[in-house]
PDB file of C-alpha atoms in Angstrom:
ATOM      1  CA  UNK A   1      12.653   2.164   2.082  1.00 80.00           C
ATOM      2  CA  UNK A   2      14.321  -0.675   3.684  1.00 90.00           C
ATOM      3  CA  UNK A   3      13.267  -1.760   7.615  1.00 94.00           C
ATOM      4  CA  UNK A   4      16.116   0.169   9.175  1.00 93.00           C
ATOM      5  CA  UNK A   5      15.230   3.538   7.344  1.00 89.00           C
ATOM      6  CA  UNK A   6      11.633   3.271   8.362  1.00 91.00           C
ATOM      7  CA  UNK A   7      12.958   1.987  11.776  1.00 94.00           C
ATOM      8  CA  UNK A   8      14.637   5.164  12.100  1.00 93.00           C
ATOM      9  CA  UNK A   9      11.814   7.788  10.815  1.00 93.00           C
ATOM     10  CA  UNK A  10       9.166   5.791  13.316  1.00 94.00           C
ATOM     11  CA  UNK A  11      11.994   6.502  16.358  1.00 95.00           C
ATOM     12  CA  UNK A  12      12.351  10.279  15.155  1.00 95.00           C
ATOM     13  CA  UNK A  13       8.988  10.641  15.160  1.00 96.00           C
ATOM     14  CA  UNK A  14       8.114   9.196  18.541  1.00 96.00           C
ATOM     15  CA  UNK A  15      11.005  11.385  19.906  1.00 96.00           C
ATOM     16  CA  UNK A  16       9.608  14.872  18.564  1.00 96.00           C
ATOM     17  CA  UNK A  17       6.088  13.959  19.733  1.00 97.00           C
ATOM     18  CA  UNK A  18       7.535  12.918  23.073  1.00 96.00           C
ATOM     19  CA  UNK A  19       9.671  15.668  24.307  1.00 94.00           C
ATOM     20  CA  UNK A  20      10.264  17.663  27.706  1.00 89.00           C
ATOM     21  CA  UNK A  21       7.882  20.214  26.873  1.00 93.00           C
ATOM     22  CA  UNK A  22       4.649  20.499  24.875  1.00 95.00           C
ATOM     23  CA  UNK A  23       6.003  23.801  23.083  1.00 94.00           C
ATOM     24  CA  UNK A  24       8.626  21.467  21.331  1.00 96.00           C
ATOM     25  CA  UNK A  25       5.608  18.602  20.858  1.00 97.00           C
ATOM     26  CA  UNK A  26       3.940  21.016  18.917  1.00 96.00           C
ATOM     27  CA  UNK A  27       7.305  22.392  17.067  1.00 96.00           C
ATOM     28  CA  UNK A  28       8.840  19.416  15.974  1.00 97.00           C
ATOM     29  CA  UNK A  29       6.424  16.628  16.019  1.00 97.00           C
ATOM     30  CA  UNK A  30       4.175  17.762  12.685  1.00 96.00           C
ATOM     31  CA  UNK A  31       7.270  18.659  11.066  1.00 96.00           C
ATOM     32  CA  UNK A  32       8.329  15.138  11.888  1.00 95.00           C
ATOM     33  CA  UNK A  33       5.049  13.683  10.460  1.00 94.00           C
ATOM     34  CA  UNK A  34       5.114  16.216   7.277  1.00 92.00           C
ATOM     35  CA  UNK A  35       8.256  16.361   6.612  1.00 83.00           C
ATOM     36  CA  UNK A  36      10.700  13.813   7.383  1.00 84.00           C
ATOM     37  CA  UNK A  37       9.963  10.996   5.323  1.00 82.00           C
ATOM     38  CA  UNK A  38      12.025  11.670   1.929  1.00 83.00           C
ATOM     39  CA  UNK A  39      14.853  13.242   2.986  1.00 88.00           C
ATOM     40  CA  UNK A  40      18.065  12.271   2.655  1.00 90.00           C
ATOM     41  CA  UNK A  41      20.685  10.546   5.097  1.00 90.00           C
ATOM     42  CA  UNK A  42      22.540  13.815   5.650  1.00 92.00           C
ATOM     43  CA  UNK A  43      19.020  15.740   6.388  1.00 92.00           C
ATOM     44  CA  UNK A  44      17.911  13.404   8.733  1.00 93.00           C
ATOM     45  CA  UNK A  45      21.696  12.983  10.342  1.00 95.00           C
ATOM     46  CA  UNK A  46      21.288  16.534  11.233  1.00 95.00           C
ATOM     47  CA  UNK A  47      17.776  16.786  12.260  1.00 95.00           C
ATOM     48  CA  UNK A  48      18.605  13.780  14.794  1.00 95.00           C
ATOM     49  CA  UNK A  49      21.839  16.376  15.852  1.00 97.00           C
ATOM     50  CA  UNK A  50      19.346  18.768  16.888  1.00 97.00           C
ATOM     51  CA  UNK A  51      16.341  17.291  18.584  1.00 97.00           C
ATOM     52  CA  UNK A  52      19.486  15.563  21.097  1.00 97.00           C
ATOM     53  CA  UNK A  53      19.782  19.422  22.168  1.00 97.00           C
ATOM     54  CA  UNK A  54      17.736  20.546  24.948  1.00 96.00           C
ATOM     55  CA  UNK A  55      14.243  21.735  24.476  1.00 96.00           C
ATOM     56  CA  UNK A  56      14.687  25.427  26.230  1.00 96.00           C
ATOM     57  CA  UNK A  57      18.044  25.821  24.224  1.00 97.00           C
ATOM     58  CA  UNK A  58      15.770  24.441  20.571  1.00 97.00           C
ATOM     59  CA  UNK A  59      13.017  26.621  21.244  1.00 96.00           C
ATOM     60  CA  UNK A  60      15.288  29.596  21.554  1.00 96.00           C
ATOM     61  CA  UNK A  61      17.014  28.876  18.336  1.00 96.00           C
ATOM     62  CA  UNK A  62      13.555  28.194  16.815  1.00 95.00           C
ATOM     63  CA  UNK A  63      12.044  31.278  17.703  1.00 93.00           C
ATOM     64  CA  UNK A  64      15.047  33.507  16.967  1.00 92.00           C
ATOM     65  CA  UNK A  65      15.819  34.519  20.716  1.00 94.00           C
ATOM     66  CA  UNK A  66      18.984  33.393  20.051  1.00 95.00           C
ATOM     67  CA  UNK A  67      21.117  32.439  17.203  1.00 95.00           C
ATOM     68  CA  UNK A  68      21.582  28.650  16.619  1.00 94.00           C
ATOM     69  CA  UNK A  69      24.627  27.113  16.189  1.00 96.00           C
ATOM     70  CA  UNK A  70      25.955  26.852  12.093  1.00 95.00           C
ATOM     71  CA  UNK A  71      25.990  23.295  12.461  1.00 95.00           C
ATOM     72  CA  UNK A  72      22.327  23.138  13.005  1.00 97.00           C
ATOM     73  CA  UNK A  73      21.300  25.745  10.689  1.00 95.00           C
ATOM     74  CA  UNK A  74      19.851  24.203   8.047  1.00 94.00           C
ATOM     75  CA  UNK A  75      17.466  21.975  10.170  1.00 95.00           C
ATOM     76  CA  UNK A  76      16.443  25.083  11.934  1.00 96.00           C
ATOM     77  CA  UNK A  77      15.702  26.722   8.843  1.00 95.00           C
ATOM     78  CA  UNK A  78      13.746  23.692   8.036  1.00 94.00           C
ATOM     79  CA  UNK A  79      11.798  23.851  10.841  1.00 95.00           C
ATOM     80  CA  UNK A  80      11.013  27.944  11.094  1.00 96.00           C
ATOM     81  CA  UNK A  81      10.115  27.408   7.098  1.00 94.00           C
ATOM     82  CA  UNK A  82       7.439  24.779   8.195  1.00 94.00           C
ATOM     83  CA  UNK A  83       5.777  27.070  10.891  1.00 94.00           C
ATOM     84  CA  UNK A  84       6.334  29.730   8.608  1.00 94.00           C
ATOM     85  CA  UNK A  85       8.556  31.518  11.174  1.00 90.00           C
ATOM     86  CA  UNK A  86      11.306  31.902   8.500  1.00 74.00           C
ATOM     87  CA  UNK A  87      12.971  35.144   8.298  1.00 60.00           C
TER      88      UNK A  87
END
């Protein structure tokens, strides 16, 4: 892993342990520290795409309130799959 990849994970870490709310702490921060070391450009391109969203609108999509965006799927599905909230 060069410095700029583990640069990057270390930032997307900090930033799902540090959000607005500690419902989305608890969401995406052990996912972050499970999960995101490993994946691929692309997977963590659109992970990053979705933690910029707002934490309400995230936690909605999360917990199946309301229907996320396409775009976003996938790291959704990611996410519910690693709670075990997966459909």
């Amino acid at each position: 892993m060069t410095p700029e990849e583990t640069a990057r994970l270390k930032r997307l870490k900090i930033r799902c342990w540090r959000r607005g709310t500690k419902e989305m702490d608890l969401l995406l921060g052990p996912f972050a520290d499970a999960l995101l070391e490993g994946r691929t450009r692309t997977d963590l391109d659109a992970f990053e795409a979705l933690i910029a969203e707002g934490d309400q609108q995230i936690y909605r999509w999360i917990s199946g309130s309301e229907p996320g965006p396409e775009d976003h799927g996938p790291a959704l599905d990611a996410v519910r799959r690693f709670h075990g909230l997966a459909a």
